[in-house]
Short mmCIF file of N, CA, C and O in Angstrom, two decimals:
data_model
loop_
_atom_site.label_atom_id
_atom_site.label_comp_id
_atom_site.label_asym_id
_atom_site.label_seq_id
_atom_site.Cartn_x
_atom_site.Cartn_y
_atom_site.Cartn_z
N MET A 299 6.12 19.96 58.00
CA MET A 299 7.44 20.24 57.45
C MET A 299 7.82 19.19 56.41
O MET A 299 8.35 19.53 55.37
N LYS A 300 7.56 17.92 56.72
CA LYS A 300 7.91 16.86 55.78
C LYS A 300 7.09 16.96 54.51
O LYS A 300 7.58 16.69 53.42
N THR A 301 5.84 17.35 54.63
CA THR A 301 4.99 17.48 53.43
C THR A 301 5.46 18.63 52.57
O THR A 301 5.39 18.54 51.34
N GLN A 302 5.94 19.70 53.18
CA GLN A 302 6.44 20.84 52.40
C GLN A 302 7.71 20.44 51.63
O GLN A 302 7.87 20.81 50.47
N ILE A 303 8.59 19.69 52.28
CA ILE A 303 9.81 19.23 51.61
C ILE A 303 9.46 18.29 50.46
O ILE A 303 10.03 18.38 49.37
N ALA A 304 8.49 17.42 50.69
CA ALA A 304 8.07 16.50 49.64
C ALA A 304 7.46 17.26 48.47
O ALA A 304 7.72 16.91 47.30
N LEU A 305 6.65 18.29 48.74
CA LEU A 305 6.05 19.07 47.67
C LEU A 305 7.12 19.85 46.89
O LEU A 305 7.06 19.95 45.66
N VAL A 306 8.09 20.42 47.59
CA VAL A 306 9.16 21.15 46.93
C VAL A 306 9.98 20.19 46.06
O VAL A 306 10.34 20.51 44.91
N PHE A 307 10.26 19.01 46.60
CA PHE A 307 11.02 18.01 45.84
C PHE A 307 10.23 17.59 44.59
O PHE A 307 10.79 17.47 43.50
N PHE A 308 8.94 17.37 44.74
CA PHE A 308 8.08 16.99 43.63
C PHE A 308 8.05 18.09 42.56
O PHE A 308 8.15 17.82 41.37
N ALA A 309 7.92 19.32 42.97
CA ALA A 309 7.89 20.44 42.04
C ALA A 309 9.24 20.57 41.32
O ALA A 309 9.30 20.88 40.11
N ALA A 310 10.34 20.35 42.05
CA ALA A 310 11.67 20.43 41.44
C ALA A 310 11.85 19.33 40.39
O ALA A 310 12.43 19.57 39.32
N CYS A 311 11.33 18.14 40.68
CA CYS A 311 11.42 17.03 39.71
C CYS A 311 10.63 17.35 38.44
O CYS A 311 11.09 17.11 37.32
N ILE A 312 9.43 17.89 38.60
CA ILE A 312 8.62 18.24 37.44
C ILE A 312 9.30 19.34 36.64
O ILE A 312 9.33 19.29 35.40
N ALA A 313 9.86 20.33 37.32
CA ALA A 313 10.54 21.42 36.63
C ALA A 313 11.79 20.91 35.90
O ALA A 313 12.13 21.40 34.81
N ALA A 314 12.45 19.92 36.47
CA ALA A 314 13.65 19.38 35.83
C ALA A 314 13.30 18.51 34.63
O ALA A 314 14.03 18.47 33.63
N LEU A 315 12.19 17.78 34.69
CA LEU A 315 11.81 16.86 33.61
C LEU A 315 10.98 17.52 32.53
O LEU A 315 10.84 16.95 31.43
N ALA A 316 10.43 18.67 32.74
CA ALA A 316 9.58 19.34 31.75
C ALA A 316 10.33 19.65 30.46
O ALA A 316 9.80 19.43 29.37
N PRO A 317 11.57 20.14 30.49
CA PRO A 317 12.26 20.45 29.23
C PRO A 317 12.58 19.21 28.39
O PRO A 317 12.84 19.32 27.20
N ILE A 318 12.55 18.03 28.97
CA ILE A 318 12.86 16.82 28.22
C ILE A 318 11.80 16.58 27.15
O ILE A 318 12.09 16.16 26.05
N GLY A 319 10.55 16.86 27.47
CA GLY A 319 9.48 16.67 26.50
C GLY A 319 9.44 17.75 25.44
O GLY A 319 8.86 17.55 24.37
N MET A 320 10.05 18.88 25.67
CA MET A 320 10.00 19.99 24.73
C MET A 320 10.73 19.70 23.41
O MET A 320 10.21 20.04 22.37
N PRO A 321 11.92 19.09 23.41
CA PRO A 321 12.58 18.84 22.12
C PRO A 321 11.76 17.95 21.19
O PRO A 321 11.78 18.13 19.99
N THR A 322 11.03 16.99 21.74
CA THR A 322 10.22 16.13 20.87
C THR A 322 9.09 16.93 20.25
O THR A 322 8.75 16.72 19.10
N VAL A 323 8.52 17.86 21.00
CA VAL A 323 7.47 18.70 20.45
C VAL A 323 8.05 19.61 19.37
O VAL A 323 7.47 19.78 18.30
N GLN A 324 9.24 20.16 19.62
CA GLN A 324 9.89 21.01 18.63
C GLN A 324 10.30 20.21 17.41
O GLN A 324 10.20 20.67 16.28
N ALA A 325 10.77 18.99 17.62
CA ALA A 325 11.19 18.15 16.50
C ALA A 325 10.00 17.81 15.62
O ALA A 325 10.11 17.79 14.40
N LYS A 326 8.86 17.53 16.22
CA LYS A 326 7.68 17.23 15.44
C LYS A 326 7.24 18.44 14.63
O LYS A 326 6.73 18.30 13.53
N ALA A 327 7.47 19.62 15.16
CA ALA A 327 7.12 20.84 14.43
C ALA A 327 8.07 21.05 13.25
O ALA A 327 7.70 21.65 12.25
N GLN A 328 9.32 20.56 13.33
CA GLN A 328 10.30 20.74 12.27
C GLN A 328 10.26 19.64 11.22
O GLN A 328 10.93 19.74 10.21
N ILE A 329 9.53 18.56 11.43
CA ILE A 329 9.48 17.46 10.48
C ILE A 329 8.88 17.96 9.17
O ILE A 329 7.85 18.62 9.16
N LYS A 330 9.57 17.65 8.07
CA LYS A 330 9.12 18.10 6.76
C LYS A 330 8.62 16.90 5.97
O LYS A 330 9.15 15.80 6.07
N GLU A 331 7.59 17.13 5.20
CA GLU A 331 7.03 16.09 4.35
C GLU A 331 7.83 16.01 3.07
O GLU A 331 8.20 17.03 2.49
N CYS A 332 8.08 14.81 2.61
CA CYS A 332 8.81 14.59 1.37
C CYS A 332 7.88 14.78 0.18
O CYS A 332 6.69 14.56 0.26
N SER A 333 8.49 15.18 -0.92
CA SER A 333 7.77 15.32 -2.17
C SER A 333 8.50 14.51 -3.23
O SER A 333 9.72 14.37 -3.17
N VAL A 334 7.77 13.96 -4.20
CA VAL A 334 8.39 13.15 -5.23
C VAL A 334 9.27 14.00 -6.14
O VAL A 334 10.31 13.56 -6.59
N LYS A 335 8.86 15.25 -6.39
CA LYS A 335 9.65 16.16 -7.22
C LYS A 335 9.54 17.56 -6.63
O LYS A 335 8.57 17.88 -5.93
N PRO A 336 10.54 18.42 -6.89
CA PRO A 336 10.47 19.76 -6.33
C PRO A 336 9.34 20.57 -6.96
O PRO A 336 9.00 20.39 -8.12
N SER A 337 8.76 21.40 -6.15
CA SER A 337 7.66 22.25 -6.61
C SER A 337 8.22 23.36 -7.48
O SER A 337 9.37 23.78 -7.34
N SER A 338 7.38 23.87 -8.37
CA SER A 338 7.82 24.97 -9.23
C SER A 338 7.83 26.29 -8.47
O SER A 338 8.32 27.30 -8.98
N ALA A 339 7.30 26.28 -7.26
CA ALA A 339 7.32 27.49 -6.43
C ALA A 339 8.77 27.83 -6.11
O ALA A 339 9.63 26.97 -6.04
N GLY A 340 9.04 29.09 -5.91
CA GLY A 340 10.40 29.56 -5.66
C GLY A 340 10.99 28.98 -4.40
O GLY A 340 10.36 28.26 -3.64
N GLY A 341 12.23 29.28 -4.20
CA GLY A 341 12.92 28.81 -3.01
C GLY A 341 13.91 27.71 -3.36
O GLY A 341 13.93 27.17 -4.47
N HIS A 342 14.73 27.38 -2.39
CA HIS A 342 15.76 26.36 -2.59
C HIS A 342 15.21 25.00 -2.22
O HIS A 342 14.65 24.81 -1.15
N TRP A 343 15.37 24.03 -3.12
CA TRP A 343 14.91 22.67 -2.88
C TRP A 343 16.12 21.75 -2.79
O TRP A 343 17.07 21.88 -3.55
N SER A 344 16.08 20.83 -1.85
CA SER A 344 17.14 19.85 -1.66
C SER A 344 16.50 18.47 -1.60
O SER A 344 15.29 18.35 -1.47
N TRP A 345 17.33 17.43 -1.69
CA TRP A 345 16.79 16.09 -1.58
C TRP A 345 17.72 15.20 -0.77
O TRP A 345 18.90 15.43 -0.69
N ARG A 346 17.14 14.20 -0.13
CA ARG A 346 17.86 13.15 0.60
C ARG A 346 17.23 11.83 0.20
O ARG A 346 16.07 11.77 -0.17
N LEU A 347 17.96 10.77 0.30
CA LEU A 347 17.43 9.44 -0.02
C LEU A 347 16.73 8.90 1.23
O LEU A 347 17.38 8.63 2.24
N ILE A 348 15.42 8.77 1.15
CA ILE A 348 14.63 8.24 2.25
C ILE A 348 13.87 7.03 1.71
O ILE A 348 13.16 7.14 0.71
N ASP A 349 14.00 5.90 2.36
CA ASP A 349 13.34 4.66 1.95
C ASP A 349 13.64 4.30 0.50
O ASP A 349 12.79 3.82 -0.23
N GLY A 350 14.86 4.58 0.05
CA GLY A 350 15.29 4.21 -1.29
C GLY A 350 14.77 5.13 -2.39
O GLY A 350 14.93 4.84 -3.56
N ARG A 351 14.16 6.24 -2.03
CA ARG A 351 13.64 7.19 -3.02
C ARG A 351 14.14 8.59 -2.70
O ARG A 351 14.47 8.89 -1.56
N LYS A 352 14.19 9.46 -3.73
CA LYS A 352 14.59 10.84 -3.51
C LYS A 352 13.45 11.58 -2.83
O LYS A 352 12.35 11.65 -3.34
N CYS A 353 13.76 12.12 -1.69
CA CYS A 353 12.79 12.90 -0.91
C CYS A 353 13.14 14.38 -1.12
O CYS A 353 14.14 14.86 -0.61
N TRP A 354 12.33 15.09 -1.88
CA TRP A 354 12.56 16.52 -2.13
C TRP A 354 11.88 17.33 -1.03
O TRP A 354 10.75 17.02 -0.64
N TYR A 355 12.57 18.32 -0.54
CA TYR A 355 12.01 19.20 0.50
C TYR A 355 12.53 20.61 0.28
O TYR A 355 13.60 20.81 -0.27
N ALA A 356 11.75 21.56 0.72
CA ALA A 356 12.15 22.96 0.60
C ALA A 356 13.01 23.30 1.81
O ALA A 356 12.64 23.04 2.94
N GLY A 357 14.18 23.86 1.55
CA GLY A 357 15.03 24.27 2.66
C GLY A 357 16.49 23.95 2.43
O GLY A 357 16.89 23.56 1.33
N LYS A 358 17.27 24.11 3.48
CA LYS A 358 18.71 23.93 3.39
C LYS A 358 19.08 22.47 3.16
O LYS A 358 18.30 21.56 3.46
N THR A 359 20.27 22.26 2.65
CA THR A 359 20.73 20.90 2.36
C THR A 359 21.17 20.20 3.64
O THR A 359 21.51 20.84 4.64
N MET A 360 21.17 18.90 3.57
CA MET A 360 21.70 18.03 4.61
C MET A 360 21.06 18.20 5.98
O MET A 360 21.73 18.24 7.00
N ILE A 361 19.74 18.28 6.03
CA ILE A 361 19.09 18.22 7.33
C ILE A 361 19.00 16.75 7.72
O ILE A 361 19.14 15.86 6.88
N SER A 362 18.77 16.48 8.95
CA SER A 362 18.74 15.11 9.45
C SER A 362 17.63 14.31 8.77
O SER A 362 16.52 14.82 8.55
N LYS A 363 17.93 13.05 8.47
CA LYS A 363 16.92 12.19 7.83
C LYS A 363 15.74 11.95 8.76
O LYS A 363 14.65 11.68 8.30
N SER A 364 15.97 12.05 10.06
CA SER A 364 14.88 11.82 11.00
C SER A 364 13.84 12.94 10.95
O SER A 364 12.73 12.78 11.42
N LEU A 365 14.21 14.08 10.35
CA LEU A 365 13.27 15.18 10.23
C LEU A 365 12.49 15.14 8.93
O LEU A 365 11.70 16.03 8.65
N LEU A 366 12.72 14.11 8.11
CA LEU A 366 12.01 13.97 6.84
C LEU A 366 11.14 12.73 6.89
O LEU A 366 11.55 11.70 7.41
N GLN A 367 9.95 12.84 6.32
CA GLN A 367 9.07 11.66 6.27
C GLN A 367 8.18 11.77 5.05
O GLN A 367 7.86 12.85 4.58
N TRP A 368 7.80 10.63 4.52
CA TRP A 368 6.87 10.59 3.41
C TRP A 368 5.46 10.76 3.94
O TRP A 368 5.16 10.33 5.04
N PRO A 369 4.59 11.38 3.17
CA PRO A 369 3.19 11.47 3.61
C PRO A 369 2.62 10.07 3.77
O PRO A 369 3.06 9.12 3.11
N ALA A 370 1.64 9.92 4.65
CA ALA A 370 1.11 8.60 4.98
C ALA A 370 0.58 7.88 3.75
O ALA A 370 0.86 6.71 3.53
N LYS A 371 -0.19 8.54 2.90
CA LYS A 371 -0.76 7.86 1.74
C LYS A 371 0.30 7.56 0.69
O LYS A 371 0.19 6.60 -0.04
N ALA A 372 1.38 8.35 0.63
CA ALA A 372 2.44 8.08 -0.34
C ALA A 372 3.20 6.82 0.03
O ALA A 372 3.58 6.05 -0.83
N SER A 373 3.43 6.61 1.32
CA SER A 373 4.15 5.41 1.73
C SER A 373 3.30 4.17 1.50
O SER A 373 3.80 3.13 1.12
N VAL A 374 1.98 4.28 1.71
CA VAL A 374 1.10 3.16 1.44
C VAL A 374 1.07 2.89 -0.06
O VAL A 374 1.11 1.75 -0.51
N GLN A 375 1.03 3.95 -0.87
CA GLN A 375 1.00 3.81 -2.31
C GLN A 375 2.33 3.21 -2.80
O GLN A 375 2.34 2.38 -3.69
N ALA A 376 3.44 3.61 -2.21
CA ALA A 376 4.73 3.08 -2.61
C ALA A 376 4.81 1.59 -2.32
O ALA A 376 5.36 0.82 -3.10
N LYS A 377 4.25 1.16 -1.19
CA LYS A 377 4.24 -0.25 -0.86
C LYS A 377 3.35 -1.02 -1.81
O LYS A 377 3.62 -2.15 -2.16
N ALA A 378 2.25 -0.40 -2.25
CA ALA A 378 1.34 -1.06 -3.17
C ALA A 378 1.95 -1.14 -4.57
O ALA A 378 1.66 -2.07 -5.32
N ASP A 379 2.80 -0.17 -4.95
CA ASP A 379 3.40 -0.16 -6.28
C ASP A 379 4.44 -1.25 -6.46
O ASP A 379 4.68 -1.69 -7.57
N THR A 380 5.06 -1.67 -5.39
CA THR A 380 6.10 -2.68 -5.51
C THR A 380 5.45 -4.05 -5.65
O THR A 380 4.85 -4.57 -4.71
N ALA A 381 5.54 -4.61 -6.85
CA ALA A 381 4.97 -5.92 -7.11
C ALA A 381 5.95 -6.99 -6.64
O ALA A 381 7.16 -6.81 -6.69
N PRO A 382 5.42 -8.11 -6.18
CA PRO A 382 6.34 -9.17 -5.73
C PRO A 382 7.12 -9.72 -6.92
O PRO A 382 6.60 -9.89 -8.01
N VAL A 383 8.38 -9.96 -6.69
CA VAL A 383 9.26 -10.46 -7.74
C VAL A 383 9.18 -11.98 -7.74
O VAL A 383 9.35 -12.62 -6.70
N PRO A 384 8.90 -12.59 -8.90
CA PRO A 384 8.84 -14.05 -8.93
C PRO A 384 10.23 -14.64 -8.70
O PRO A 384 11.22 -14.16 -9.26
N VAL A 385 10.28 -15.65 -7.89
CA VAL A 385 11.54 -16.29 -7.54
C VAL A 385 11.52 -17.72 -8.07
O VAL A 385 10.57 -18.46 -7.84
N THR A 386 12.56 -18.08 -8.80
CA THR A 386 12.67 -19.43 -9.31
C THR A 386 13.53 -20.23 -8.35
O THR A 386 14.66 -19.84 -8.04
N VAL A 387 13.02 -21.36 -7.93
CA VAL A 387 13.75 -22.22 -7.01
C VAL A 387 14.43 -23.31 -7.81
O VAL A 387 13.79 -24.03 -8.57
N VAL A 388 15.74 -23.41 -7.67
CA VAL A 388 16.52 -24.41 -8.38
C VAL A 388 17.03 -25.40 -7.34
O VAL A 388 17.67 -25.00 -6.37
N PRO A 389 16.75 -26.70 -7.55
CA PRO A 389 17.24 -27.67 -6.57
C PRO A 389 18.77 -27.75 -6.62
O PRO A 389 19.38 -27.65 -7.68
N VAL A 390 19.35 -27.92 -5.49
CA VAL A 390 20.79 -27.99 -5.37
C VAL A 390 21.19 -29.45 -5.22
O VAL A 390 20.64 -30.16 -4.38
N THR A 391 22.13 -29.89 -6.04
CA THR A 391 22.62 -31.25 -5.92
C THR A 391 24.02 -31.20 -5.32
O THR A 391 24.85 -30.38 -5.72
N VAL A 392 24.26 -32.07 -4.40
CA VAL A 392 25.55 -32.11 -3.73
C VAL A 392 26.28 -33.34 -4.22
O VAL A 392 25.77 -34.46 -4.14
N ALA A 393 27.45 -33.12 -4.76
CA ALA A 393 28.26 -34.24 -5.24
C ALA A 393 28.95 -34.88 -4.06
O ALA A 393 29.69 -34.23 -3.33
N THR A 394 28.70 -36.13 -3.89
CA THR A 394 29.36 -36.86 -2.80
C THR A 394 30.53 -37.64 -3.40
O THR A 394 30.35 -38.43 -4.31
N GLU A 395 31.68 -37.35 -2.93
CA GLU A 395 32.90 -37.97 -3.46
C GLU A 395 33.62 -38.63 -2.30
O GLU A 395 33.75 -38.04 -1.22
N LYS A 396 34.06 -39.83 -2.54
CA LYS A 396 34.79 -40.51 -1.48
C LYS A 396 36.18 -39.90 -1.37
O LYS A 396 36.92 -39.84 -2.34
N ARG A 397 36.48 -39.40 -0.21
CA ARG A 397 37.80 -38.79 0.02
C ARG A 397 38.82 -39.90 0.26
O ARG A 397 38.55 -40.85 0.99
N SER A 398 39.96 -39.72 -0.34
CA SER A 398 41.00 -40.71 -0.13
C SER A 398 41.88 -40.29 1.04
O SER A 398 41.92 -39.12 1.40
N ASP A 399 42.56 -41.24 1.55
CA ASP A 399 43.46 -40.99 2.67
C ASP A 399 44.71 -40.30 2.14
O ASP A 399 45.34 -40.79 1.21
N PRO A 400 45.10 -39.13 2.68
CA PRO A 400 46.26 -38.42 2.15
C PRO A 400 47.56 -39.21 2.31
O PRO A 400 48.51 -39.00 1.58
N LEU A 401 47.59 -40.15 3.26
CA LEU A 401 48.80 -40.94 3.43
C LEU A 401 48.94 -41.99 2.33
O LEU A 401 50.03 -42.51 2.10
N ASP A 402 47.85 -42.32 1.65
CA ASP A 402 47.89 -43.28 0.56
C ASP A 402 48.08 -42.60 -0.80
O ASP A 402 48.02 -43.25 -1.84
N ALA A 403 48.30 -41.31 -0.82
CA ALA A 403 48.41 -40.58 -2.08
C ALA A 403 49.69 -40.97 -2.80
O ALA A 403 50.72 -41.23 -2.19
N GLN A 404 49.60 -41.00 -4.11
CA GLN A 404 50.76 -41.31 -4.92
C GLN A 404 50.98 -40.17 -5.91
O GLN A 404 50.02 -39.60 -6.43
N ALA A 405 52.23 -39.88 -6.17
CA ALA A 405 52.55 -38.83 -7.12
C ALA A 405 52.22 -39.33 -8.52
O ALA A 405 52.44 -40.50 -8.84
N ARG A 406 51.72 -38.45 -9.32
CA ARG A 406 51.34 -38.81 -10.68
C ARG A 406 52.48 -38.40 -11.60
O ARG A 406 52.97 -37.27 -11.54
N LEU A 407 52.91 -39.29 -12.44
CA LEU A 407 53.98 -38.96 -13.38
C LEU A 407 53.37 -38.35 -14.62
O LEU A 407 52.46 -38.90 -15.22
N LEU A 408 53.90 -37.20 -15.00
CA LEU A 408 53.42 -36.54 -16.20
C LEU A 408 54.13 -37.10 -17.41
O LEU A 408 55.26 -37.59 -17.33
N ASP A 409 53.45 -37.00 -18.52
CA ASP A 409 54.08 -37.40 -19.77
C ASP A 409 55.19 -36.41 -20.06
O ASP A 409 54.96 -35.21 -20.18
N TYR A 410 56.44 -36.89 -20.17
CA TYR A 410 57.57 -36.00 -20.33
C TYR A 410 57.48 -35.19 -21.62
O TYR A 410 57.88 -34.03 -21.66
N ALA A 411 56.91 -35.75 -22.66
CA ALA A 411 56.84 -35.05 -23.95
C ALA A 411 55.93 -33.82 -23.87
O ALA A 411 56.08 -32.87 -24.63
N ASN A 412 55.01 -33.85 -22.94
CA ASN A 412 54.07 -32.74 -22.81
C ASN A 412 54.42 -31.82 -21.64
O ASN A 412 53.69 -30.92 -21.32
N SER A 413 55.56 -32.01 -21.00
CA SER A 413 55.91 -31.21 -19.84
C SER A 413 56.48 -29.86 -20.28
O SER A 413 56.89 -29.68 -21.43
N PHE A 414 56.54 -28.94 -19.37
CA PHE A 414 57.07 -27.60 -19.66
C PHE A 414 58.53 -27.69 -20.07
O PHE A 414 58.97 -27.05 -21.03
N GLU A 415 59.30 -28.49 -19.36
CA GLU A 415 60.72 -28.59 -19.65
C GLU A 415 60.96 -29.12 -21.05
O GLU A 415 61.82 -28.63 -21.79
N ALA A 416 60.20 -30.14 -21.45
CA ALA A 416 60.38 -30.72 -22.78
C ALA A 416 60.02 -29.71 -23.86
O ALA A 416 60.74 -29.56 -24.86
N ARG A 417 58.94 -28.98 -23.65
CA ARG A 417 58.56 -27.97 -24.64
C ARG A 417 59.58 -26.83 -24.69
O ARG A 417 59.89 -26.30 -25.74
N TRP A 418 60.14 -26.44 -23.54
CA TRP A 418 61.13 -25.36 -23.49
C TRP A 418 62.41 -25.79 -24.21
O TRP A 418 62.98 -25.03 -24.99
N ARG A 419 62.84 -26.99 -23.96
CA ARG A 419 64.07 -27.48 -24.61
C ARG A 419 63.86 -27.60 -26.11
O ARG A 419 64.75 -27.30 -26.88
N ALA A 420 62.67 -28.06 -26.49
CA ALA A 420 62.40 -28.20 -27.92
C ALA A 420 62.42 -26.83 -28.59
O ALA A 420 62.90 -26.68 -29.72
N ARG A 421 61.95 -25.82 -27.95
CA ARG A 421 61.94 -24.48 -28.50
C ARG A 421 63.36 -23.94 -28.58
O ARG A 421 63.75 -23.32 -29.57
N ALA A 422 64.14 -24.18 -27.52
CA ALA A 422 65.50 -23.65 -27.47
C ALA A 422 66.38 -24.32 -28.51
O ALA A 422 67.27 -23.71 -29.09
N ILE A 423 66.17 -25.59 -28.76
CA ILE A 423 67.03 -26.33 -29.71
C ILE A 423 66.69 -25.93 -31.14
O ILE A 423 67.57 -25.76 -31.98
N THR A 424 65.38 -25.71 -31.43
CA THR A 424 65.00 -25.39 -32.80
C THR A 424 65.34 -23.96 -33.16
O THR A 424 65.45 -23.64 -34.34
N ASP A 425 65.51 -23.07 -32.23
CA ASP A 425 65.79 -21.66 -32.55
C ASP A 425 67.21 -21.44 -32.92
O ASP A 425 68.20 -21.74 -32.75
#
């Protein structure tokens, strides 16, 4: 009796978990290969940005990006096409300045002849 219950339980678990693997199989069947440009063959062509490039595919617009992939040799070729960019290293110099104590700060007197008020009064008097 216990073995029959265990077998029924085991079969129920397998039956419950079997559909979980099915969407991945269906998703792999729906994956579309990207093309660099749309084919001249008829039909509606759409594109999505995949890996920084326009991925053209035949079919409806706005399908999930996870369903689009570049062909294996195209992605290898794309990686080979990107040449390393030369980088120039510039040394950074840090200016070290002695900070003064804010309690020892003194107000600086401006030259009155060059102040805003003096220039404003001079303009108002001459007009």
